[in-house]
Short mmCIF file of C-alpha atoms in Angstrom, two decimals:
data_model
loop_
_atom_site.label_atom_id
_atom_site.label_comp_id
_atom_site.label_asym_id
_atom_site.label_seq_id
_atom_site.Cartn_x
_atom_site.Cartn_y
_atom_site.Cartn_z
CA UNK A 1 50.75 89.78 154.64
CA UNK A 2 54.54 89.49 154.43
CA UNK A 3 54.28 88.78 150.68
CA UNK A 4 52.23 91.95 150.23
CA UNK A 5 54.82 93.86 152.25
CA UNK A 6 57.64 92.44 150.13
CA UNK A 7 55.89 93.47 146.90
CA UNK A 8 55.15 96.94 148.24
CA UNK A 9 58.72 97.42 149.45
CA UNK A 10 60.11 96.32 146.09
CA UNK A 11 57.79 98.70 144.25
CA UNK A 12 58.83 101.48 146.61
CA UNK A 13 62.49 100.85 145.80
CA UNK A 14 61.84 100.52 142.08
CA UNK A 15 60.68 104.13 142.12
CA UNK A 16 64.13 105.32 143.09
CA UNK A 17 67.57 105.11 141.63
CA UNK A 18 70.40 104.33 144.04
CA UNK A 19 71.96 107.67 143.15
CA UNK A 20 68.75 109.65 143.58
CA UNK A 21 68.60 112.54 145.99
CA UNK A 22 65.09 112.39 147.37
CA UNK A 23 63.44 115.42 148.88
CA UNK A 24 59.67 115.44 148.82
CA UNK A 25 58.27 117.49 151.71
CA UNK A 26 54.88 118.95 150.87
CA UNK A 27 54.34 122.68 150.47
CA UNK A 28 53.45 123.14 154.13
CA UNK A 29 56.58 121.33 155.28
CA UNK A 30 58.72 123.38 152.93
CA UNK A 31 57.27 126.62 154.24
CA UNK A 32 57.41 125.68 157.92
CA UNK A 33 60.87 124.16 157.68
CA UNK A 34 62.52 127.15 156.00
CA UNK A 35 64.19 128.29 159.24
CA UNK A 36 63.25 125.30 161.38
CA UNK A 37 66.07 123.91 163.51
CA UNK A 38 66.09 120.42 165.01
CA UNK A 39 68.19 119.71 168.11
CA UNK A 40 69.94 116.38 168.62
CA UNK A 41 67.34 115.40 171.25
CA UNK A 42 64.57 115.97 168.71
CA UNK A 43 66.15 114.02 165.85
CA UNK A 44 64.62 110.55 166.53
CA UNK A 45 61.01 111.73 166.60
CA UNK A 46 61.54 114.08 163.63
CA UNK A 47 63.13 111.40 161.45
CA UNK A 48 60.61 108.67 162.27
CA UNK A 49 57.66 111.02 161.72
CA UNK A 50 59.10 112.27 158.41
CA UNK A 51 59.63 108.74 157.13
CA UNK A 52 56.24 107.47 158.31
CA UNK A 53 54.65 110.26 156.29
CA UNK A 54 56.87 109.47 153.30
CA UNK A 55 56.04 105.75 153.37
CA UNK A 56 52.30 106.27 153.78
CA UNK A 57 52.42 108.60 150.78
CA UNK A 58 53.86 105.61 148.89
CA UNK A 59 51.09 103.20 149.84
CA UNK A 60 52.28 101.62 153.10
CA UNK A 61 49.70 101.26 155.87
CA UNK A 62 50.31 103.00 159.20
CA UNK A 63 51.58 99.87 160.97
CA UNK A 64 54.11 98.93 158.28
CA UNK A 65 55.24 102.54 157.83
CA UNK A 66 55.75 102.93 161.58
CA UNK A 67 57.61 99.63 161.90
CA UNK A 68 59.89 100.23 158.90
CA UNK A 69 60.63 103.87 159.79
CA UNK A 70 61.52 102.93 163.35
CA UNK A 71 63.60 99.94 162.31
CA UNK A 72 65.51 102.01 159.76
CA UNK A 73 66.19 104.73 162.31
CA UNK A 74 67.34 102.56 165.21
CA UNK A 75 69.30 100.13 163.02
CA UNK A 76 70.93 102.57 160.64
CA UNK A 77 69.94 106.23 160.45
CA UNK A 78 70.70 107.06 164.09
CA UNK A 79 74.29 105.89 163.60
CA UNK A 80 74.66 108.19 160.60
CA UNK A 81 73.02 111.24 162.17
CA UNK A 82 73.64 111.11 165.89
CA UNK A 83 77.28 110.08 165.66
CA UNK A 84 77.98 113.04 163.37
CA UNK A 85 76.05 115.40 165.62
CA UNK A 86 78.03 114.20 168.60
CA UNK A 87 81.45 114.59 166.97
CA UNK A 88 83.47 117.76 166.71
CA UNK A 89 84.86 116.57 163.39
CA UNK A 90 83.10 118.29 160.50
CA UNK A 91 84.88 116.33 157.80
CA UNK A 92 82.01 113.93 157.08
CA UNK A 93 79.04 114.99 154.96
CA UNK A 94 76.51 115.02 157.79
CA UNK A 95 78.83 116.60 160.33
CA UNK A 96 79.40 119.55 158.01
CA UNK A 97 75.65 120.25 158.11
CA UNK A 98 75.49 120.36 161.91
CA UNK A 99 75.46 123.83 163.48
CA UNK A 100 75.72 125.05 167.07
CA UNK A 101 73.58 127.45 169.09
CA UNK A 102 75.28 130.04 171.30
CA UNK A 103 74.37 127.78 174.23
CA UNK A 104 76.56 125.06 172.73
CA UNK A 105 73.62 122.82 171.80
CA UNK A 106 73.90 121.32 168.32
CA UNK A 107 71.21 121.38 165.67
CA UNK A 108 70.53 120.63 162.01
CA UNK A 109 68.20 122.45 159.63
CA UNK A 110 64.85 120.66 159.29
CA UNK A 111 64.90 120.77 155.48
CA UNK A 112 68.36 119.17 155.50
CA UNK A 113 67.29 116.55 158.02
CA UNK A 114 64.19 115.65 155.99
CA UNK A 115 66.29 115.06 152.89
CA UNK A 116 68.88 113.00 154.79
CA UNK A 117 66.20 110.97 156.58
CA UNK A 118 64.47 109.90 153.39
CA UNK A 119 67.72 109.24 151.52
CA UNK A 120 69.02 107.05 154.34
CA UNK A 121 65.68 105.23 154.59
CA UNK A 122 65.86 104.29 150.92
CA UNK A 123 69.52 103.33 151.27
CA UNK A 124 68.71 101.11 154.26
CA UNK A 125 65.88 99.37 152.38
CA UNK A 126 68.07 98.80 149.33
CA UNK A 127 70.96 97.38 151.36
CA UNK A 128 68.98 95.17 153.73
CA UNK A 129 65.95 94.27 151.63
CA UNK A 130 65.96 90.52 152.39
CA UNK A 131 66.65 91.05 156.10
CA UNK A 132 63.80 93.58 156.33
CA UNK A 133 61.32 91.25 154.63
CA UNK A 134 62.38 88.37 156.89
CA UNK A 135 62.07 90.51 160.03
CA UNK A 136 58.64 91.70 158.94
CA UNK A 137 57.45 88.12 158.41
CA UNK A 138 58.55 87.30 161.98
CA UNK A 139 56.38 89.97 163.62
CA UNK A 140 53.90 88.39 165.99
CA UNK A 141 51.89 90.96 167.93
CA UNK A 142 49.38 89.81 170.52
CA UNK A 143 46.11 91.71 170.72
CA UNK A 144 43.78 93.45 168.31
CA UNK A 145 44.61 96.86 166.84
CA UNK A 146 41.53 99.11 166.51
CA UNK A 147 40.59 100.05 162.96
CA UNK A 148 40.00 103.71 162.20
CA UNK A 149 39.12 106.32 159.58
CA UNK A 150 40.69 109.77 159.43
CA UNK A 151 40.00 112.90 157.37
CA UNK A 152 41.64 116.32 157.62
CA UNK A 153 40.54 119.22 155.39
CA UNK A 154 41.38 122.92 155.07
CA UNK A 155 37.75 123.75 154.38
CA UNK A 156 37.18 127.47 153.66
CA UNK A 157 40.14 128.73 155.65
CA UNK A 158 43.13 130.21 153.83
CA UNK A 159 45.63 128.04 155.72
CA UNK A 160 45.61 124.48 157.01
CA UNK A 161 46.69 124.52 160.65
CA UNK A 162 45.30 121.14 161.83
CA UNK A 163 47.54 118.10 162.19
CA UNK A 164 46.97 114.58 163.46
CA UNK A 165 49.04 111.63 164.63
CA UNK A 166 48.16 107.94 164.65
CA UNK A 167 50.30 105.21 166.21
CA UNK A 168 48.49 101.97 165.46
CA UNK A 169 50.62 100.03 167.95
CA UNK A 170 53.37 101.45 170.17
CA UNK A 171 55.24 98.14 170.06
CA UNK A 172 56.15 98.98 166.46
CA UNK A 173 58.24 101.99 167.53
CA UNK A 174 61.06 99.66 168.68
CA UNK A 175 62.74 102.18 170.97
CA UNK A 176 65.93 100.44 172.22
CA UNK A 177 65.10 101.17 175.87
CA UNK A 178 61.71 99.50 175.32
CA UNK A 179 62.86 96.27 173.69
CA UNK A 180 60.31 94.27 175.67
CA UNK A 181 57.69 95.96 173.49
CA UNK A 182 59.04 94.51 170.27
CA UNK A 183 57.45 91.49 168.68
CA UNK A 184 58.38 89.10 171.51
CA UNK A 185 55.33 89.38 173.72
CA UNK A 186 54.40 86.44 175.91
CA UNK A 187 51.63 86.19 178.45
CA UNK A 188 54.18 87.11 181.13
CA UNK A 189 55.25 90.34 179.43
CA UNK A 190 53.96 93.56 180.93
CA UNK A 191 52.75 94.61 177.47
CA UNK A 192 50.97 91.77 175.70
CA UNK A 193 48.34 93.70 173.80
CA UNK A 194 48.19 96.61 171.41
CA UNK A 195 48.39 100.16 172.73
CA UNK A 196 47.25 102.65 170.09
CA UNK A 197 47.31 106.45 169.97
CA UNK A 198 44.95 108.72 168.06
CA UNK A 199 45.61 112.45 168.39
CA UNK A 200 44.40 115.72 166.86
CA UNK A 201 46.22 119.06 167.00
CA UNK A 202 44.30 122.21 166.08
CA UNK A 203 46.85 124.94 165.43
CA UNK A 204 46.28 128.68 165.69
CA UNK A 205 48.46 131.57 164.56
CA UNK A 206 50.27 129.23 162.18
CA UNK A 207 50.90 125.48 161.76
CA UNK A 208 54.35 125.31 163.41
CA UNK A 209 53.34 124.16 166.90
CA UNK A 210 50.72 121.69 165.66
CA UNK A 211 53.30 120.17 163.32
CA UNK A 212 55.89 119.95 166.10
CA UNK A 213 53.60 118.29 168.64
CA UNK A 214 52.24 115.87 166.04
CA UNK A 215 55.80 114.59 165.61
CA UNK A 216 56.97 114.55 169.22
CA UNK A 217 54.13 113.76 171.63
CA UNK A 218 53.84 110.06 170.74
CA UNK A 219 57.60 109.50 170.86
CA UNK A 220 57.86 111.29 174.20
CA UNK A 221 55.00 109.20 175.55
CA UNK A 222 56.59 105.91 174.53
CA UNK A 223 59.98 107.13 175.80
CA UNK A 224 58.63 107.90 179.28
CA UNK A 225 60.07 105.75 182.06
CA UNK A 226 56.55 105.00 183.29
CA UNK A 227 55.22 103.82 179.90
CA UNK A 228 53.25 101.60 179.60
CA UNK A 229 52.84 100.56 183.24
CA UNK A 230 51.37 103.91 184.32
CA UNK A 231 49.72 105.64 181.38
CA UNK A 232 48.48 108.60 183.41
CA UNK A 233 51.97 109.43 184.64
CA UNK A 234 53.61 108.81 181.26
CA UNK A 235 51.00 111.03 179.57
CA UNK A 236 51.70 113.92 181.94
CA UNK A 237 55.46 113.42 181.46
CA UNK A 238 55.06 113.41 177.67
CA UNK A 239 53.03 116.62 177.68
CA UNK A 240 55.53 118.34 179.99
CA UNK A 241 58.56 117.31 177.94
CA UNK A 242 56.92 118.21 174.64
CA UNK A 243 55.86 121.63 175.96
CA UNK A 244 59.29 122.36 177.47
CA UNK A 245 61.13 121.59 174.23
CA UNK A 246 58.51 123.38 172.13
CA UNK A 247 58.69 126.58 174.20
CA UNK A 248 62.49 126.55 173.91
CA UNK A 249 62.08 126.27 170.14
CA UNK A 250 59.48 129.06 170.09
CA UNK A 251 61.83 131.38 171.98
CA UNK A 252 64.80 130.54 169.72
CA UNK A 253 62.90 130.92 166.45
CA UNK A 254 60.31 133.53 167.50
CA UNK A 255 57.39 131.19 166.81
CA UNK A 256 54.19 132.73 168.15
CA UNK A 257 51.71 130.07 167.15
CA UNK A 258 50.12 127.46 169.40
CA UNK A 259 47.99 124.34 169.23
CA UNK A 260 45.29 122.48 171.09
CA UNK A 261 45.60 118.73 171.60
CA UNK A 262 43.21 115.82 171.96
CA UNK A 263 44.82 112.41 172.48
CA UNK A 264 43.14 109.03 172.98
CA UNK A 265 45.26 106.05 174.00
CA UNK A 266 43.36 102.80 173.53
CA UNK A 267 44.37 99.41 174.93
CA UNK A 268 42.39 96.25 175.59
CA UNK A 269 41.41 97.37 179.10
CA UNK A 270 41.00 101.15 178.96
CA UNK A 271 40.54 104.32 176.96
CA UNK A 272 42.83 107.10 178.18
CA UNK A 273 41.87 110.63 177.11
CA UNK A 274 44.04 113.71 177.59
CA UNK A 275 43.52 117.15 176.15
CA UNK A 276 44.35 120.84 175.99
CA UNK A 277 41.84 123.21 174.41
CA UNK A 278 38.55 122.72 172.61
CA UNK A 279 38.77 119.56 170.51
CA UNK A 280 36.29 116.96 171.76
CA UNK A 281 35.63 113.23 171.65
CA UNK A 282 32.31 111.38 171.88
CA UNK A 283 31.58 107.69 172.40
CA UNK A 284 28.71 105.70 170.90
CA UNK A 285 27.65 102.36 172.38
CA UNK A 286 25.91 99.44 170.69
CA UNK A 287 22.53 100.63 172.04
CA UNK A 288 22.82 103.90 170.12
CA UNK A 289 23.66 106.06 173.14
CA UNK A 290 26.27 108.76 172.56
CA UNK A 291 27.99 111.04 175.06
CA UNK A 292 30.89 113.47 175.14
CA UNK A 293 33.91 112.22 177.09
CA UNK A 294 35.59 115.59 177.65
CA UNK A 295 34.79 119.30 177.76
CA UNK A 296 36.28 122.43 176.25
CA UNK A 297 39.03 124.39 177.99
CA UNK A 298 37.51 127.81 177.36
CA UNK A 299 37.13 131.06 179.33
CA UNK A 300 33.35 130.47 179.47
CA UNK A 301 34.02 127.49 181.75
CA UNK A 302 34.03 128.91 185.29
CA UNK A 303 36.71 126.51 186.54
CA UNK A 304 38.99 127.48 183.65
CA UNK A 305 38.15 131.18 184.21
CA UNK A 306 39.36 130.87 187.82
CA UNK A 307 42.57 129.11 186.77
CA UNK A 308 43.42 131.93 184.36
CA UNK A 309 42.64 134.56 187.00
CA UNK A 310 44.75 132.72 189.60
CA UNK A 311 47.59 132.59 187.07
CA UNK A 312 47.59 136.36 186.66
CA UNK A 313 45.50 136.58 183.51
CA UNK A 314 42.43 138.51 182.46
CA UNK A 315 39.34 137.38 180.57
CA UNK A 316 38.38 140.09 178.08
CA UNK A 317 35.31 140.17 175.85
CA UNK A 318 36.23 140.68 172.19
CA UNK A 319 33.32 140.93 169.74
CA UNK A 320 31.11 138.99 172.13
CA UNK A 321 33.63 136.21 172.80
CA UNK A 322 35.63 135.67 176.01
CA UNK A 323 39.37 135.60 175.35
CA UNK A 324 42.43 135.14 177.56
CA UNK A 325 44.14 138.55 177.78
CA UNK A 326 41.97 139.51 174.82
CA UNK A 327 43.89 137.14 172.52
CA UNK A 328 42.77 133.53 172.55
CA UNK A 329 39.54 131.63 173.22
CA UNK A 330 41.10 128.55 174.85
CA UNK A 331 42.67 128.42 178.30
CA UNK A 332 45.15 125.58 177.72
CA UNK A 333 47.47 124.86 174.81
CA UNK A 334 50.89 123.85 173.59
CA UNK A 335 53.09 126.77 172.51
CA UNK A 336 51.70 130.34 172.68
CA UNK A 337 54.84 131.33 174.58
CA UNK A 338 53.85 135.02 174.61
CA UNK A 339 50.75 134.09 176.65
CA UNK A 340 52.44 131.83 179.24
CA UNK A 341 51.53 132.60 181.86
CA UNK A 342 48.55 132.96 182.21
CA UNK A 343 47.74 130.29 179.60
CA UNK A 344 48.12 126.74 180.94
CA UNK A 345 49.75 123.65 179.44
CA UNK A 346 48.73 121.08 182.07
CA UNK A 347 46.42 118.58 180.36
CA UNK A 348 43.30 117.06 181.80
CA UNK A 349 43.27 113.27 181.85
CA UNK A 350 40.40 110.81 182.20
CA UNK A 351 40.28 107.04 181.94
CA UNK A 352 37.35 104.85 180.93
CA UNK A 353 37.29 101.09 181.36
CA UNK A 354 36.68 99.15 178.14
CA UNK A 355 33.51 97.09 177.90
CA UNK A 356 31.78 95.07 175.18
CA UNK A 357 29.01 97.65 174.67
CA UNK A 358 31.37 100.40 173.43
CA UNK A 359 31.11 100.81 169.65
CA UNK A 360 33.19 103.74 168.42
CA UNK A 361 34.84 107.05 169.23
CA UNK A 362 34.26 110.26 167.27
CA UNK A 363 37.30 112.52 167.77
CA UNK A 364 37.34 115.94 166.13
CA UNK A 365 38.79 119.43 166.16
CA UNK A 366 36.41 122.26 166.99
CA UNK A 367 35.83 122.93 163.29
CA UNK A 368 33.82 119.70 163.12
CA UNK A 369 31.74 120.49 166.21
CA UNK A 370 31.04 124.00 164.87
CA UNK A 371 28.70 122.30 162.40
CA UNK A 372 27.59 119.33 164.50
CA UNK A 373 26.02 118.84 167.93
CA UNK A 374 26.09 115.57 169.84
CA UNK A 375 22.44 114.74 169.12
CA UNK A 376 22.86 115.24 165.37
CA UNK A 377 26.08 113.25 165.37
CA UNK A 378 24.31 110.31 167.03
CA UNK A 379 21.42 110.56 164.57
CA UNK A 380 23.75 110.57 161.57
CA UNK A 381 25.82 107.61 162.75
CA UNK A 382 22.72 105.49 163.37
CA UNK A 383 21.10 106.47 160.06
CA UNK A 384 24.38 105.69 158.28
CA UNK A 385 24.13 102.07 159.40
CA UNK A 386 20.33 101.84 159.22
CA UNK A 387 20.51 102.85 155.55
CA UNK A 388 23.39 100.40 155.01
CA UNK A 389 25.64 103.15 153.72
CA UNK A 390 28.56 101.31 155.33
CA UNK A 391 28.55 98.92 152.37
CA UNK A 392 30.05 101.54 150.08
CA UNK A 393 30.70 104.75 152.02
CA UNK A 394 33.01 105.89 154.80
CA UNK A 395 31.44 107.09 158.06
CA UNK A 396 34.08 109.79 158.59
CA UNK A 397 33.41 111.23 155.14
CA UNK A 398 29.64 111.12 155.75
CA UNK A 399 29.90 113.02 159.06
CA UNK A 400 32.45 115.55 157.86
CA UNK A 401 30.36 116.28 154.78
CA UNK A 402 27.35 117.12 156.93
CA UNK A 403 29.36 119.36 159.28
CA UNK A 404 30.58 121.45 156.34
CA UNK A 405 27.68 121.44 153.88
CA UNK A 406 24.70 121.32 156.25
CA UNK A 407 26.19 122.51 159.52
CA UNK A 408 28.00 125.45 157.95
CA UNK A 409 31.47 124.87 159.41
CA UNK A 410 34.13 126.99 157.69
CA UNK A 411 37.11 126.13 159.91
CA UNK A 412 39.81 123.50 159.35
CA UNK A 413 38.33 120.11 160.23
CA UNK A 414 40.08 116.96 161.41
CA UNK A 415 37.99 113.90 162.24
CA UNK A 416 39.07 110.46 163.46
CA UNK A 417 36.64 107.56 163.91
CA UNK A 418 38.06 104.79 166.13
CA UNK A 419 36.16 101.50 165.90
CA UNK A 420 36.03 99.71 169.25
CA UNK A 421 34.04 96.82 167.76
CA UNK A 422 34.58 94.90 164.55
CA UNK A 423 32.83 96.91 161.85
CA UNK A 424 30.38 94.14 160.91
CA UNK A 425 29.44 93.60 164.55
CA UNK A 426 29.03 97.36 165.00
CA UNK A 427 26.78 97.63 161.94
CA UNK A 428 24.58 94.72 163.04
CA UNK A 429 24.14 96.18 166.53
CA UNK A 430 23.06 99.61 165.25
CA UNK A 431 20.70 98.67 162.41
CA UNK A 432 17.74 98.21 164.75
CA UNK A 433 18.37 101.30 166.93
CA UNK A 434 15.84 104.13 166.77
CA UNK A 435 17.26 107.27 165.17
CA UNK A 436 15.57 109.99 167.25
CA UNK A 437 17.43 111.42 170.27
#
């Protein structure tokens, strides 16, 4: 594995000249980042997320991209960026790019930060190539990381407003305050197995909030004082911090978009699910039984209806659909500052104990479920394995294809399949299951 990493890292560096100025955000990033401002508090998550995306675009897997991006930031990039942001001296190159809000808080333009982050990542890899390869070969993580498949498509919508975030193992983030998470786990350590995050953000009114939360929620979760010993508390803290900083950004930059959120944290003992809005997750067991693990936060839910009413809001019918204050068909979200209150940002949280009969999770934005009900989803998963399609096809692609072509979904669709069993074991257990509901 370390030899493969070394070859991949060398190929990555061969693509760039030491004098190159690298700036490769995609079209969406360029558009969103035009007037986007990043505060000093937000820099770590922004830089790591930008570089993870950059490395995965260049062939690194999620684990290696996460590890290398985090190592580069905490070993090198933070010294370049944060020291300049903290100084009053504008003589250095980075310091001259730092600006100040009227409140006195310092910030840097997102487009500038993206360029600096990638340039410094490449510089770090060029300078410390041998040390990086050696450090990578020394990684010894206890516990199994779940495998997964992910697809995210614009479908027939004009804009793509969905985002997703995957952290294959939080120990790879290497936050200095969490050094006990990093590659030194023993049976006495409080974290001696993988903790993974899979999250989907379904934006509305624009992609800005979905993009922001996809970068910051995982970092805020790992940075919580109660992580990983109390995942419920650290989840609530991460949501609250992310929402607080996002609303401040929305007010500063007049961002009126919002996003739902569905997050699944998986460790060897539990599955922790938290959510805002109408994205849903279902679980299939080895006996072919499938059930939803959460419900939609919508005005048609009487409990949610009461919460909106108690928070001073009104539920208004618009073209046959119940909407909060006549605007939005979910009752909880990130962002949407013009609707808070009455819209809520407190997530619901549920925990399920892991057991050997659990096979996989199907996580998806509402665009997927628009063209798929739970019974059909179960039927398709079982038939996929019964027909041995797993030998050459991807389950996520198979399900998404049906939702769009047969189910008629026209919305953005993001789908994540999390495998709780080894794929061969999963396939063997489902081949003899009856397809009918």
